[in-house]
Tab-separated table of C-alpha atoms in Angstrom:
chain	number	residue	atom	x	y	z
Q	1192	MET	CA	-29.338	0.183	-11.100
Q	1193	ALA	CA	-29.196	-0.851	-14.733
Q	1194	SER	CA	-30.134	-4.435	-15.511
Q	1195	GLN	CA	-27.615	-4.577	-18.344
Q	1196	PRO	CA	-23.950	-3.555	-18.499
Q	1197	SER	CA	-23.014	-0.251	-20.047
Q	1198	THR	CA	-21.888	-0.333	-23.681
Q	1199	SER	CA	-21.540	3.445	-24.029
Q	1200	TYR	CA	-17.773	3.355	-24.427
Q	1201	LYS	CA	-17.088	0.483	-26.784
Q	1202	ALA	CA	-15.416	2.813	-29.264
Q	1203	ILE	CA	-11.733	3.691	-28.749
Q	1204	THR	CA	-11.305	7.402	-28.021
Q	1205	HIS	CA	-7.628	7.538	-26.938
Q	1206	SER	CA	-5.855	5.624	-29.683
Q	1207	GLU	CA	-2.313	4.404	-29.137
Q	1208	ASP	CA	-1.590	3.377	-32.721
Q	1209	GLU	CA	1.528	5.039	-34.071
Q	1210	SER	CA	-0.481	6.297	-37.040
Q	1211	SER	CA	-2.694	8.288	-34.691
Q	1212	LEU	CA	0.170	9.913	-32.763
Q	1213	SER	CA	2.222	12.826	-34.045
Q	1214	GLU	CA	5.841	12.408	-35.065
Q	1215	SER	CA	6.942	14.804	-32.319
Q	1216	TYR	CA	5.040	12.755	-29.700
Q	1217	LEU	CA	6.704	9.530	-30.814
Q	1218	THR	CA	10.094	11.227	-30.996
Q	1219	GLN	CA	9.716	12.413	-27.410
Q	1220	ILE	CA	8.874	8.883	-26.252
Q	1221	LYS	CA	11.912	7.489	-28.082
Q	1222	SER	CA	14.147	10.166	-26.595
Q	1223	HIS	CA	13.011	9.265	-23.083
Q	1224	SER	CA	13.374	5.522	-23.648
Q	1225	ASP	CA	16.921	6.029	-24.932
Q	1226	TYR	CA	18.004	7.320	-21.523
Q	1227	LEU	CA	15.683	5.632	-18.993
Q	1228	THR	CA	16.421	2.118	-17.755
Q	1229	ASN	CA	14.001	-0.389	-19.225
Q	1230	THR	CA	12.312	-1.392	-15.953
Q	1231	TYR	CA	8.734	-0.593	-16.987
Q	1232	ALA	CA	6.705	-1.676	-20.025
Q	1233	ARG	CA	5.193	1.759	-20.559
Q	1234	PRO	CA	2.402	2.468	-23.050
Q	1235	PRO	CA	2.868	5.401	-25.469
Q	1236	LEU	CA	1.535	7.984	-23.039
Q	1237	ILE	CA	3.356	11.060	-21.701
Q	1238	LEU	CA	1.495	12.663	-18.811
Q	1239	SER	CA	1.798	16.394	-18.339
Q	1240	HIS	CA	-0.433	17.560	-15.474
Q	1241	GLY	CA	-3.490	16.698	-13.447
Q	1242	LYS	CA	-6.381	18.091	-11.462
Q	1243	GLY	CA	-8.410	16.132	-8.944
Q	1244	SER	CA	-8.910	12.599	-10.214
Q	1245	TRP	CA	-7.958	13.509	-13.794
Q	1246	VAL	CA	-4.636	13.621	-15.637
Q	1247	TYR	CA	-3.726	15.010	-19.046
Q	1248	ASP	CA	-1.070	14.041	-21.541
Q	1249	VAL	CA	1.179	16.471	-23.399
Q	1250	ILE	CA	-1.223	16.675	-26.362
Q	1251	GLY	CA	-4.226	17.428	-24.149
Q	1252	ARG	CA	-5.953	14.045	-23.889
Q	1253	LYS	CA	-7.826	13.638	-20.594
Q	1254	TYR	CA	-7.786	10.447	-18.489
Q	1255	LEU	CA	-9.602	9.456	-15.305
Q	1256	ASP	CA	-6.815	8.249	-13.013
Q	1257	PHE	CA	-8.240	5.204	-11.246
Q	1258	SER	CA	-4.725	4.171	-10.245
Q	1259	ALA	CA	-3.869	7.328	-8.251
Q	1260	GLY	CA	-0.162	6.862	-8.857
Q	1261	ILE	CA	-0.461	3.284	-7.489
Q	1262	ALA	CA	-2.600	4.267	-4.478
Q	1263	VAL	CA	-0.535	7.389	-3.744
Q	1264	ASN	CA	-2.468	10.527	-4.729
Q	1265	ALA	CA	-5.123	10.270	-2.028
Q	1266	LEU	CA	-6.065	13.953	-2.391
Q	1267	GLY	CA	-5.785	13.845	-6.162
Q	1268	HIS	CA	-3.611	15.859	-8.514
Q	1269	GLY	CA	-2.899	19.575	-8.548
Q	1270	ASP	CA	-4.231	20.179	-5.043
Q	1271	GLU	CA	-4.064	23.927	-4.408
Q	1272	GLU	CA	-3.526	23.713	-0.656
Q	1273	ILE	CA	-0.621	21.294	-1.049
Q	1274	SER	CA	0.893	23.404	-3.833
Q	1275	GLN	CA	0.744	26.552	-1.720
Q	1276	LEU	CA	2.167	24.794	1.327
Q	1277	ALA	CA	4.999	23.232	-0.683
Q	1278	GLY	CA	6.047	26.604	-2.078
Q	1279	GLU	CA	5.909	28.220	1.340
Q	1280	GLN	CA	8.002	25.511	2.990
Q	1281	ALA	CA	10.503	25.340	0.110
Q	1282	SER	CA	11.177	29.041	0.533
Q	1283	LYS	CA	12.000	28.463	4.215
Q	1284	MET	CA	13.837	25.125	4.353
Q	1285	ILE	CA	13.770	21.812	2.490
Q	1286	HIS	CA	16.417	19.742	4.242
Q	1287	THR	CA	18.790	19.790	7.188
Q	1288	SER	CA	19.450	16.306	8.573
Q	1289	ASN	CA	18.421	14.115	11.473
Q	1290	VAL	CA	21.374	15.360	13.497
Q	1291	TRP	CA	18.964	18.071	14.692
Q	1292	TYR	CA	15.244	18.346	15.386
Q	1293	ASN	CA	13.109	20.148	12.849
Q	1294	GLU	CA	9.737	21.829	13.228
Q	1295	TRP	CA	7.550	19.162	11.632
Q	1296	ALA	CA	8.906	15.604	12.055
Q	1297	GLY	CA	7.887	15.414	15.701
Q	1298	GLU	CA	4.517	16.997	14.945
Q	1299	LEU	CA	3.796	14.419	12.254
Q	1300	ALA	CA	4.887	11.556	14.522
Q	1301	LYS	CA	2.537	12.828	17.230
Q	1302	LEU	CA	-0.324	13.188	14.745
Q	1303	LEU	CA	0.177	9.627	13.460
Q	1304	VAL	CA	0.172	8.113	16.934
Q	1305	GLU	CA	-2.710	10.173	18.304
Q	1306	THR	CA	-4.850	9.739	15.199
Q	1307	THR	CA	-4.235	5.984	15.385
Q	1308	LYS	CA	-5.428	6.009	18.985
Q	1309	GLN	CA	-8.532	7.928	17.912
Q	1310	HIS	CA	-9.420	5.638	14.998
Q	1311	GLY	CA	-7.999	2.372	16.323
Q	1312	GLY	CA	-4.939	0.355	15.369
Q	1313	LEU	CA	-1.531	-0.878	16.580
Q	1314	GLY	CA	-3.102	-2.265	19.747
Q	1315	PHE	CA	-5.232	0.797	20.522
Q	1316	ALA	CA	-9.022	0.571	20.512
Q	1317	PRO	CA	-10.884	3.449	18.817
Q	1318	GLY	CA	-11.098	6.430	21.137
Q	1319	GLY	CA	-8.038	5.295	23.091
Q	1320	LYS	CA	-10.169	3.860	25.913
Q	1321	GLU	CA	-8.509	0.466	25.771
Q	1322	GLN	CA	-5.176	-0.798	24.545
Q	1323	ARG	CA	-3.174	-3.960	24.219
Q	1324	GLY	CA	-0.089	-3.873	26.423
Q	1325	GLU	CA	1.468	-0.862	28.053
Q	1326	GLY	CA	2.991	2.316	26.693
Q	1327	GLY	CA	2.445	4.282	23.525
Q	1328	ALA	CA	4.153	4.280	20.147
Q	1329	LYS	CA	6.955	6.009	18.283
Q	1330	VAL	CA	7.685	6.734	14.633
Q	1331	PHE	CA	10.731	6.477	12.378
Q	1332	PHE	CA	10.540	8.244	8.998
Q	1333	SER	CA	11.960	6.884	5.767
Q	1334	ASN	CA	11.632	7.869	2.103
Q	1335	SER	CA	9.595	4.970	0.717
Q	1336	GLY	CA	7.611	1.868	1.513
Q	1337	THR	CA	10.404	-0.606	0.906
Q	1338	GLU	CA	12.648	1.409	3.245
Q	1339	ALA	CA	9.923	1.334	5.893
Q	1340	ASN	CA	9.727	-2.455	5.618
Q	1341	GLU	CA	13.511	-2.802	5.690
Q	1342	GLY	CA	13.597	-0.766	8.883
Q	1343	ALA	CA	10.753	-2.734	10.442
Q	1344	ILE	CA	12.585	-6.018	9.809
Q	1345	LYS	CA	15.742	-4.561	11.354
Q	1346	PHE	CA	13.796	-3.334	14.383
Q	1347	ALA	CA	12.217	-6.766	14.821
Q	1348	ARG	CA	15.515	-8.633	14.604
Q	1349	LYS	CA	17.234	-6.368	17.118
Q	1350	TYR	CA	14.324	-6.540	19.554
Q	1351	ALA	CA	14.019	-10.318	19.180
Q	1352	LYS	CA	17.719	-10.900	19.823
Q	1353	GLU	CA	17.565	-8.818	22.981
Q	1354	PHE	CA	14.359	-10.575	24.022
Q	1355	TRP	CA	16.105	-13.921	23.499
Q	1356	ALA	CA	19.117	-12.780	25.514
Q	1357	SER	CA	16.953	-11.605	28.413
Q	1358	GLU	CA	15.408	-15.036	28.866
Q	1359	LEU	CA	17.032	-17.464	31.262
Q	1360	THR	CA	18.014	-20.862	29.952
Q	1361	ASN	CA	15.210	-23.211	31.029
Q	1362	GLY	CA	14.185	-20.595	33.572
Q	1363	VAL	CA	17.458	-20.746	35.504
Q	1364	GLY	CA	21.043	-19.624	35.145
Q	1365	ALA	CA	22.633	-16.539	33.635
Q	1366	ALA	CA	21.190	-14.432	30.853
Q	1367	ARG	CA	22.484	-15.154	27.378
Q	1368	LYS	CA	24.393	-12.830	25.035
Q	1369	TRP	CA	22.317	-11.360	22.217
Q	1370	GLU	CA	25.238	-11.959	19.839
Q	1371	ASP	CA	24.614	-15.698	20.202
Q	1372	SER	CA	20.916	-15.457	19.371
Q	1373	THR	CA	19.402	-17.680	16.702
Q	1374	LYS	CA	16.115	-15.760	16.828
Q	1375	THR	CA	16.407	-14.302	13.314
Q	1376	ARG	CA	13.807	-16.030	11.106
Q	1377	VAL	CA	11.113	-13.977	9.347
Q	1378	ILE	CA	7.821	-15.465	8.161
Q	1379	HIS	CA	6.184	-13.971	5.070
Q	1380	PHE	CA	3.271	-14.995	2.847
Q	1381	THR	CA	2.341	-15.921	-0.701
Q	1382	ASN	CA	1.105	-13.148	-3.011
Q	1383	ALA	CA	2.766	-10.528	-0.822
Q	1384	PHE	CA	4.570	-7.477	-2.107
Q	1385	HIS	CA	6.788	-5.683	0.420
Q	1386	GLY	CA	9.283	-3.929	-1.871
Q	1387	ARG	CA	12.274	-4.375	-4.141
Q	1388	SER	CA	15.289	-3.708	-1.901
Q	1389	MET	CA	16.983	-6.882	-0.698
Q	1390	GLY	CA	15.314	-7.396	2.671
Q	1391	SER	CA	11.826	-6.469	1.465
Q	1392	LEU	CA	12.398	-8.473	-1.715
Q	1393	SER	CA	13.254	-11.509	0.408
Q	1394	ALA	CA	9.721	-11.234	1.840
Q	1395	THR	CA	8.132	-10.865	-1.620
Q	1396	ALA	CA	7.640	-14.407	-2.888
Q	1397	ASN	CA	7.299	-13.732	-6.595
Q	1398	PRO	CA	9.872	-15.564	-8.761
Q	1399	LYS	CA	9.700	-12.782	-11.368
Q	1400	TYR	CA	10.978	-10.318	-8.791
Q	1401	GLN	CA	13.256	-12.592	-6.775
Q	1402	LEU	CA	15.085	-15.077	-9.000
Q	1403	PRO	CA	17.372	-12.680	-10.921
Q	1404	PHE	CA	18.702	-11.336	-7.622
Q	1405	THR	CA	19.398	-14.493	-5.652
Q	1406	PRO	CA	20.870	-15.276	-3.220
Q	1407	LEU	CA	18.458	-13.299	-1.090
Q	1408	VAL	CA	18.709	-12.423	2.586
Q	1409	PRO	CA	18.721	-15.731	4.524
Q	1410	GLY	CA	16.210	-16.639	7.194
Q	1411	PHE	CA	12.928	-15.920	5.376
Q	1412	GLU	CA	10.235	-18.608	5.449
Q	1413	LEU	CA	7.176	-18.683	3.209
Q	1414	VAL	CA	3.641	-19.630	4.285
Q	1415	THR	CA	0.441	-19.613	2.217
Q	1416	TYR	CA	-1.583	-16.466	2.943
Q	1417	GLY	CA	-4.516	-17.334	5.185
Q	1418	ASP	CA	-3.225	-20.844	6.017
Q	1419	ILE	CA	-3.553	-21.000	9.794
Q	1420	ASN	CA	-2.289	-24.563	10.175
Q	1421	GLY	CA	0.645	-23.941	7.884
Q	1422	PHE	CA	1.578	-20.868	9.882
Q	1423	ARG	CA	1.411	-22.718	13.195
Q	1424	ALA	CA	3.649	-25.419	11.760
Q	1425	THR	CA	6.256	-22.856	10.672
Q	1426	ILE	CA	6.559	-20.382	13.537
Q	1427	GLY	CA	8.881	-21.334	16.388
Q	1428	PRO	CA	11.357	-20.110	18.995
Q	1429	ASP	CA	13.757	-18.851	16.312
Q	1430	THR	CA	11.118	-16.671	14.630
Q	1431	CYS	CA	11.833	-12.988	15.168
Q	1432	ALA	CA	9.127	-11.464	12.957
Q	1433	VAL	CA	6.027	-12.068	10.891
Q	1434	ILE	CA	5.326	-9.558	8.104
Q	1435	VAL	CA	1.933	-9.462	6.408
Q	1436	GLU	CA	-0.447	-7.187	4.497
Q	1437	PRO	CA	-3.982	-7.048	5.951
Q	1438	ILE	CA	-5.160	-6.479	2.366
Q	1439	GLN	CA	-2.707	-7.519	-0.331
Q	1440	GLY	CA	-2.566	-4.936	-3.115
Q	1441	GLU	CA	-0.024	-5.931	-5.755
Q	1442	GLY	CA	-0.661	-9.629	-5.117
Q	1443	GLY	CA	-4.332	-9.603	-6.141
Q	1444	VAL	CA	-6.299	-7.667	-3.486
Q	1445	PHE	CA	-6.691	-10.611	-1.128
Q	1446	GLU	CA	-7.817	-9.979	2.448
Q	1447	GLY	CA	-7.015	-12.194	5.415
Q	1448	SER	CA	-9.714	-13.259	7.857
Q	1449	GLU	CA	-10.034	-12.041	11.427
Q	1450	GLU	CA	-9.292	-15.594	12.586
Q	1451	PHE	CA	-6.070	-15.582	10.558
Q	1452	PHE	CA	-4.791	-12.357	12.114
Q	1453	LYS	CA	-5.869	-13.467	15.581
Q	1454	THR	CA	-3.771	-16.593	15.107
Q	1455	LEU	CA	-0.769	-14.570	13.944
Q	1456	ARG	CA	-1.038	-12.380	17.039
Q	1457	ALA	CA	-1.414	-15.291	19.465
Q	1458	GLU	CA	1.488	-17.270	17.996
Q	1459	CYS	CA	3.761	-14.211	17.912
Q	1460	ASP	CA	2.989	-13.644	21.598
Q	1461	LYS	CA	3.699	-17.298	22.343
Q	1462	PHE	CA	7.146	-17.199	20.739
Q	1463	GLY	CA	8.150	-13.605	21.417
Q	1464	ALA	CA	8.041	-12.627	17.719
Q	1465	VAL	CA	7.209	-9.184	16.358
Q	1466	LEU	CA	4.060	-8.863	14.224
Q	1467	ILE	CA	4.479	-6.350	11.381
Q	1468	PHE	CA	1.524	-5.126	9.329
Q	1469	ASP	CA	2.509	-3.649	5.972
Q	1470	GLU	CA	-0.242	-1.082	5.329
Q	1471	ILE	CA	1.678	0.798	2.670
Q	1472	GLN	CA	-1.068	0.336	0.083
Q	1473	CYS	CA	-4.172	-0.455	2.142
Q	1474	GLY	CA	-3.624	1.962	5.045
Q	1475	LEU	CA	-4.330	5.645	5.723
Q	1476	PHE	CA	-8.092	5.478	5.097
Q	1477	ARG	CA	-8.080	3.655	1.743
Q	1478	SER	CA	-10.002	0.733	3.256
Q	1479	GLY	CA	-12.589	3.065	4.823
Q	1480	ASN	CA	-10.771	3.028	8.172
Q	1481	MET	CA	-7.486	4.649	9.104
Q	1482	TRP	CA	-5.839	1.239	8.998
Q	1483	ALA	CA	-7.188	-1.874	7.344
Q	1484	HIS	CA	-6.827	-3.550	10.753
Q	1485	SER	CA	-8.527	-0.712	12.700
Q	1486	ARG	CA	-11.828	-2.554	12.783
Q	1487	PHE	CA	-10.284	-5.776	14.118
Q	1488	PRO	CA	-10.325	-6.703	17.823
Q	1489	LEU	CA	-7.182	-5.831	19.753
Q	1490	ASP	CA	-6.069	-9.467	19.759
Q	1491	CYS	CA	-5.542	-9.144	15.991
Q	1492	HIS	CA	-3.370	-6.026	16.110
Q	1493	PRO	CA	0.353	-5.760	15.229
Q	1494	ASP	CA	3.404	-4.414	17.051
Q	1495	ILE	CA	4.582	-2.408	14.028
Q	1496	VAL	CA	2.747	-0.725	11.142
Q	1497	THR	CA	4.579	0.400	8.016
Q	1498	MET	CA	3.176	3.075	5.719
Q	1499	ALA	CA	4.171	5.261	2.779
Q	1500	LYS	CA	2.217	5.783	-0.448
Q	1501	PRO	CA	-0.474	8.418	0.349
Q	1502	LEU	CA	1.180	9.971	3.395
Q	1503	ALA	CA	2.388	13.106	1.556
Q	1504	ASN	CA	0.137	12.714	-1.509
Q	1505	GLY	CA	3.029	11.885	-3.808
Q	1506	PHE	CA	6.053	13.488	-2.209
Q	1507	PRO	CA	8.345	10.606	-1.136
Q	1508	ILE	CA	7.947	9.607	2.512
Q	1509	GLY	CA	7.561	6.379	4.455
Q	1510	ALA	CA	7.183	5.619	8.134
Q	1511	ILE	CA	7.471	2.870	10.720
Q	1512	MET	CA	5.098	3.203	13.676
Q	1513	VAL	CA	6.217	0.917	16.488
Q	1514	ARG	CA	4.997	0.189	19.988
Q	1515	ASP	CA	7.164	1.452	22.857
Q	1516	HIS	CA	8.349	-1.933	24.105
Q	1517	ILE	CA	10.035	-2.547	20.742
Q	1518	ALA	CA	11.132	1.065	20.235
Q	1519	LYS	CA	13.209	0.796	23.412
Q	1520	SER	CA	15.571	-1.501	21.511
Q	1521	ILE	CA	16.171	1.117	18.826
Q	1522	THR	CA	18.996	3.176	20.258
Q	1523	PRO	CA	21.325	5.775	18.654
Q	1524	GLY	CA	23.116	4.149	15.734
Q	1525	SER	CA	20.607	1.305	15.371
Q	1526	HIS	CA	19.166	2.827	12.215
Q	1527	GLY	CA	19.329	6.056	10.275
Q	1528	THR	CA	18.477	8.001	7.145
Q	1529	THR	CA	19.766	11.050	5.326
Q	1530	PHE	CA	16.525	12.274	3.789
Q	1531	GLY	CA	13.831	10.544	5.869
Q	1532	GLY	CA	11.782	12.859	8.069
Q	1533	SER	CA	12.834	16.041	6.292
Q	1534	VAL	CA	11.049	19.211	7.301
Q	1535	PHE	CA	9.603	19.498	3.781
Q	1536	ALA	CA	8.216	15.954	3.596
Q	1537	THR	CA	6.835	15.928	7.129
Q	1538	ARG	CA	5.119	19.297	6.815
Q	1539	LEU	CA	3.345	18.161	3.659
Q	1540	ALA	CA	2.446	14.827	5.288
Q	1541	HIS	CA	1.096	16.559	8.411
Q	1542	HIS	CA	-1.232	18.572	6.189
Q	1543	VAL	CA	-2.298	15.515	4.174
Q	1544	LEU	CA	-2.995	13.344	7.219
Q	1545	THR	CA	-4.989	16.135	8.862
Q	1546	ARG	CA	-7.241	16.275	5.823
Q	1547	LEU	CA	-7.476	12.517	5.309
Q	1548	SER	CA	-8.622	12.026	8.913
Q	1549	SER	CA	-11.268	14.746	8.833
Q	1550	PRO	CA	-14.845	13.489	9.440
Q	1551	THR	CA	-15.964	15.095	6.183
Q	1552	LEU	CA	-13.501	13.164	4.051
Q	1553	THR	CA	-13.911	9.856	5.897
Q	1554	ALA	CA	-17.682	10.129	5.399
Q	1555	HIS	CA	-17.114	10.834	1.703
Q	1556	ILE	CA	-14.831	7.798	1.374
Q	1557	ASN	CA	-17.460	5.524	2.884
Q	1558	GLN	CA	-20.229	6.964	0.689
Q	1559	VAL	CA	-18.379	6.586	-2.607
Q	1560	SER	CA	-17.053	3.170	-1.530
Q	1561	ALA	CA	-20.638	1.983	-1.063
Q	1562	HIS	CA	-21.512	3.231	-4.537
Q	1563	LEU	CA	-18.479	1.489	-6.028
Q	1564	GLN	CA	-19.511	-1.730	-4.282
Q	1565	ASN	CA	-23.009	-1.422	-5.774
Q	1566	ARG	CA	-21.541	-1.155	-9.247
Q	1567	LEU	CA	-19.048	-3.985	-8.677
Q	1568	SER	CA	-21.709	-6.327	-7.276
Q	1569	LYS	CA	-23.372	-6.638	-10.707
Q	1570	LEU	CA	-20.306	-7.574	-12.707
Q	1571	GLN	CA	-20.363	-11.317	-12.156
Q	1572	SER	CA	-23.993	-11.583	-13.259
Q	1573	TYR	CA	-23.267	-9.415	-16.305
Q	1574	PHE	CA	-20.160	-11.364	-17.353
Q	1575	PRO	CA	-20.271	-14.860	-15.780
Q	1576	GLU	CA	-17.855	-16.228	-18.391
Q	1577	LEU	CA	-15.262	-13.566	-17.548
Q	1578	ILE	CA	-15.619	-12.712	-13.846
Q	1579	LYS	CA	-14.404	-15.489	-11.544
Q	1580	GLU	CA	-15.892	-14.350	-8.229
Q	1581	PRO	CA	-17.187	-11.235	-6.446
Q	1582	ALA	CA	-14.863	-8.245	-6.273
Q	1583	ARG	CA	-12.205	-8.456	-3.565
Q	1584	GLY	CA	-11.122	-5.899	-0.994
Q	1585	ARG	CA	-13.061	-3.069	0.604
Q	1586	GLY	CA	-13.313	0.664	0.635
Q	1587	LEU	CA	-11.329	2.115	-2.270
Q	1588	ILE	CA	-8.915	-0.776	-2.703
Q	1589	ARG	CA	-10.799	-3.266	-4.863
Q	1590	GLY	CA	-9.865	-6.105	-7.170
Q	1591	ILE	CA	-11.922	-7.571	-10.007
Q	1592	PRO	CA	-10.867	-11.239	-10.526
Q	1593	PHE	CA	-11.133	-12.893	-13.935
Q	1594	THR	CA	-11.428	-16.462	-15.159
Q	1595	ASP	CA	-8.493	-16.100	-17.558
Q	1596	SER	CA	-5.116	-14.587	-16.681
Q	1597	THR	CA	-4.941	-12.893	-20.080
Q	1598	ILE	CA	-7.994	-10.737	-19.407
Q	1599	PRO	CA	-6.616	-8.208	-16.846
Q	1600	GLY	CA	-4.026	-6.841	-19.266
Q	1601	LYS	CA	-6.626	-6.527	-22.009
Q	1602	VAL	CA	-9.018	-4.668	-19.712
Q	1603	VAL	CA	-6.295	-2.271	-18.556
Q	1604	GLU	CA	-5.311	-1.562	-22.160
Q	1605	GLY	CA	-8.897	-1.225	-23.341
Q	1606	ALA	CA	-9.842	1.112	-20.511
Q	1607	ARG	CA	-6.775	3.303	-21.144
Q	1608	GLN	CA	-7.765	3.584	-24.803
Q	1609	ARG	CA	-11.113	4.903	-23.598
Q	1610	GLY	CA	-9.706	7.376	-21.077
Q	1611	VAL	CA	-9.471	5.434	-17.786
Q	1612	LEU	CA	-6.203	4.405	-16.121
Q	1613	LEU	CA	-6.282	1.089	-14.217
Q	1614	LEU	CA	-3.740	-1.361	-12.773
Q	1615	THR	CA	-3.391	-5.120	-12.772
Q	1616	ALA	CA	-3.092	-7.073	-9.510
Q	1617	GLY	CA	-1.551	-10.513	-9.179
Q	1618	LYS	CA	-2.179	-13.010	-11.952
Q	1619	ASP	CA	-5.931	-12.716	-12.370
Q	1620	ALA	CA	-7.257	-9.284	-11.415
Q	1621	ILE	CA	-7.414	-5.592	-12.136
Q	1622	ARG	CA	-7.004	-3.156	-9.252
Q	1623	LEU	CA	-9.165	-0.103	-8.552
Q	1624	VAL	CA	-7.369	2.367	-6.268
Q	1625	PRO	CA	-8.683	5.841	-7.160
Q	1626	SER	CA	-7.975	9.015	-5.248
Q	1627	LEU	CA	-9.953	9.204	-2.017
Q	1628	ILE	CA	-11.625	12.390	-3.256
Q	1629	VAL	CA	-13.120	10.534	-6.246
Q	1630	GLU	CA	-16.701	11.519	-6.995
Q	1631	ARG	CA	-19.720	9.304	-7.604
Q	1632	ALA	CA	-19.971	10.401	-11.248
Q	1633	GLU	CA	-16.305	9.524	-11.789
Q	1634	ILE	CA	-16.902	6.044	-10.375
Q	1635	ASP	CA	-19.812	5.653	-12.783
Q	1636	PHE	CA	-17.630	6.686	-15.729
Q	1637	ALA	CA	-14.888	4.228	-14.737
Q	1638	MET	CA	-17.348	1.377	-14.288
Q	1639	ASP	CA	-19.171	2.201	-17.535
Q	1640	VAL	CA	-15.833	2.015	-19.364
Q	1641	ILE	CA	-14.907	-1.274	-17.660
Q	1642	GLU	CA	-18.283	-2.782	-18.557
Q	1643	SER	CA	-17.983	-1.509	-22.116
Q	1644	VAL	CA	-14.526	-3.047	-22.493
Q	1645	LEU	CA	-15.694	-6.358	-21.036
Q	1646	SER	CA	-18.571	-6.322	-23.525
Q	1647	THR	CA	-16.018	-6.455	-26.324
Q	1648	LEU	CA	-14.247	-9.551	-24.926
Q	1649	PRO	CA	-16.658	-12.541	-24.784
Q	1650	ALA	CA	-16.190	-13.414	-28.430
Q	1651	GLU	CA	-12.485	-13.931	-27.740
Q	1652	HIS	CA	-12.867	-16.064	-24.599
């Protein structure tokens, strides 16, 4: 490995100055901005198509997509098998409704549960030889991650109220009515991101996202991520759910300890609360395992896992995978969706999950992840005045933390102007979430660009 950082890409190759862009390009951007709501601070870049880990803009400039559509395009862009399958299914049927069964929703649900048993997660040890509690698991399909989290919170509240009602007062007397239950509180954590709809937003403790939309859903209580004592002091008999990301993506790529998750599990068991793991960004093999919690002991596992982003490689789909003892509370009318679990979405997702879980691809993920780690491990010694600590995360969800909160935005901009697309994470980091098919040479190019950009910054900091 080189003893010095790369400086091969200090020169800007993908200029964003208006003087370097054609009048027609700028006119197209203005036309779009005139009609789109102003919810994103977009750079002057109009993407046209992609192939593998690369995307192209409408004037032919090529970019390495190290954001993968915000951890979505696990199999990259322009995948021929997905394209062929999508056309075939679209010619047969795209949508009916959940009033009837379709050919693929049940098959995808089965594949999710059985693959989880094989790889470990949701209370099942790898290989399915051991499990926590009795029964299996069931799946509800949604259209997005925030919808999956909304549904999971609903499931937890309904289950918890019925659990509360089934208990006898002080061990004696008649059962209580679930309508009288006070078991409705939800614990969430700092730096979390669970979505932008009202319930998920209530569990996303970022003033930038929350304050304009107050009052939020009542009953949500905030605890510092990783604070075991603070969590123990907050959870109680009225807690119905705890929602947490095993690896926080948007919030800065922070990962909780095994001891932390073991405590969450034990305290949820003590108080009859439902433990929800939001693996929307870190799950489905991005961490190197099927789930970020797959490698944990069973006494760290959740009751519910939510997922979305890579499940259909970019076609909208989300899912809630829930253990049977909680699923029993979800009866006809408890929840629903018009588009979730469509035959089109679930057929694509079945194909994607089959490929993501193949031994060939999982081996590839672990090999390129090790190479990425080797490159990341040198950054702090190269740039001690810029890099705050070693890179966070694991597998292909990594965060590079900086000493100054102004640096991440500058690195993202500088890398984009040299042909690499990155994301920020939290207040102090950039996020690396490439497609899971990314190649070693592509990792080297991305890291060479990052090092080159960082080499231009010390004089300013």
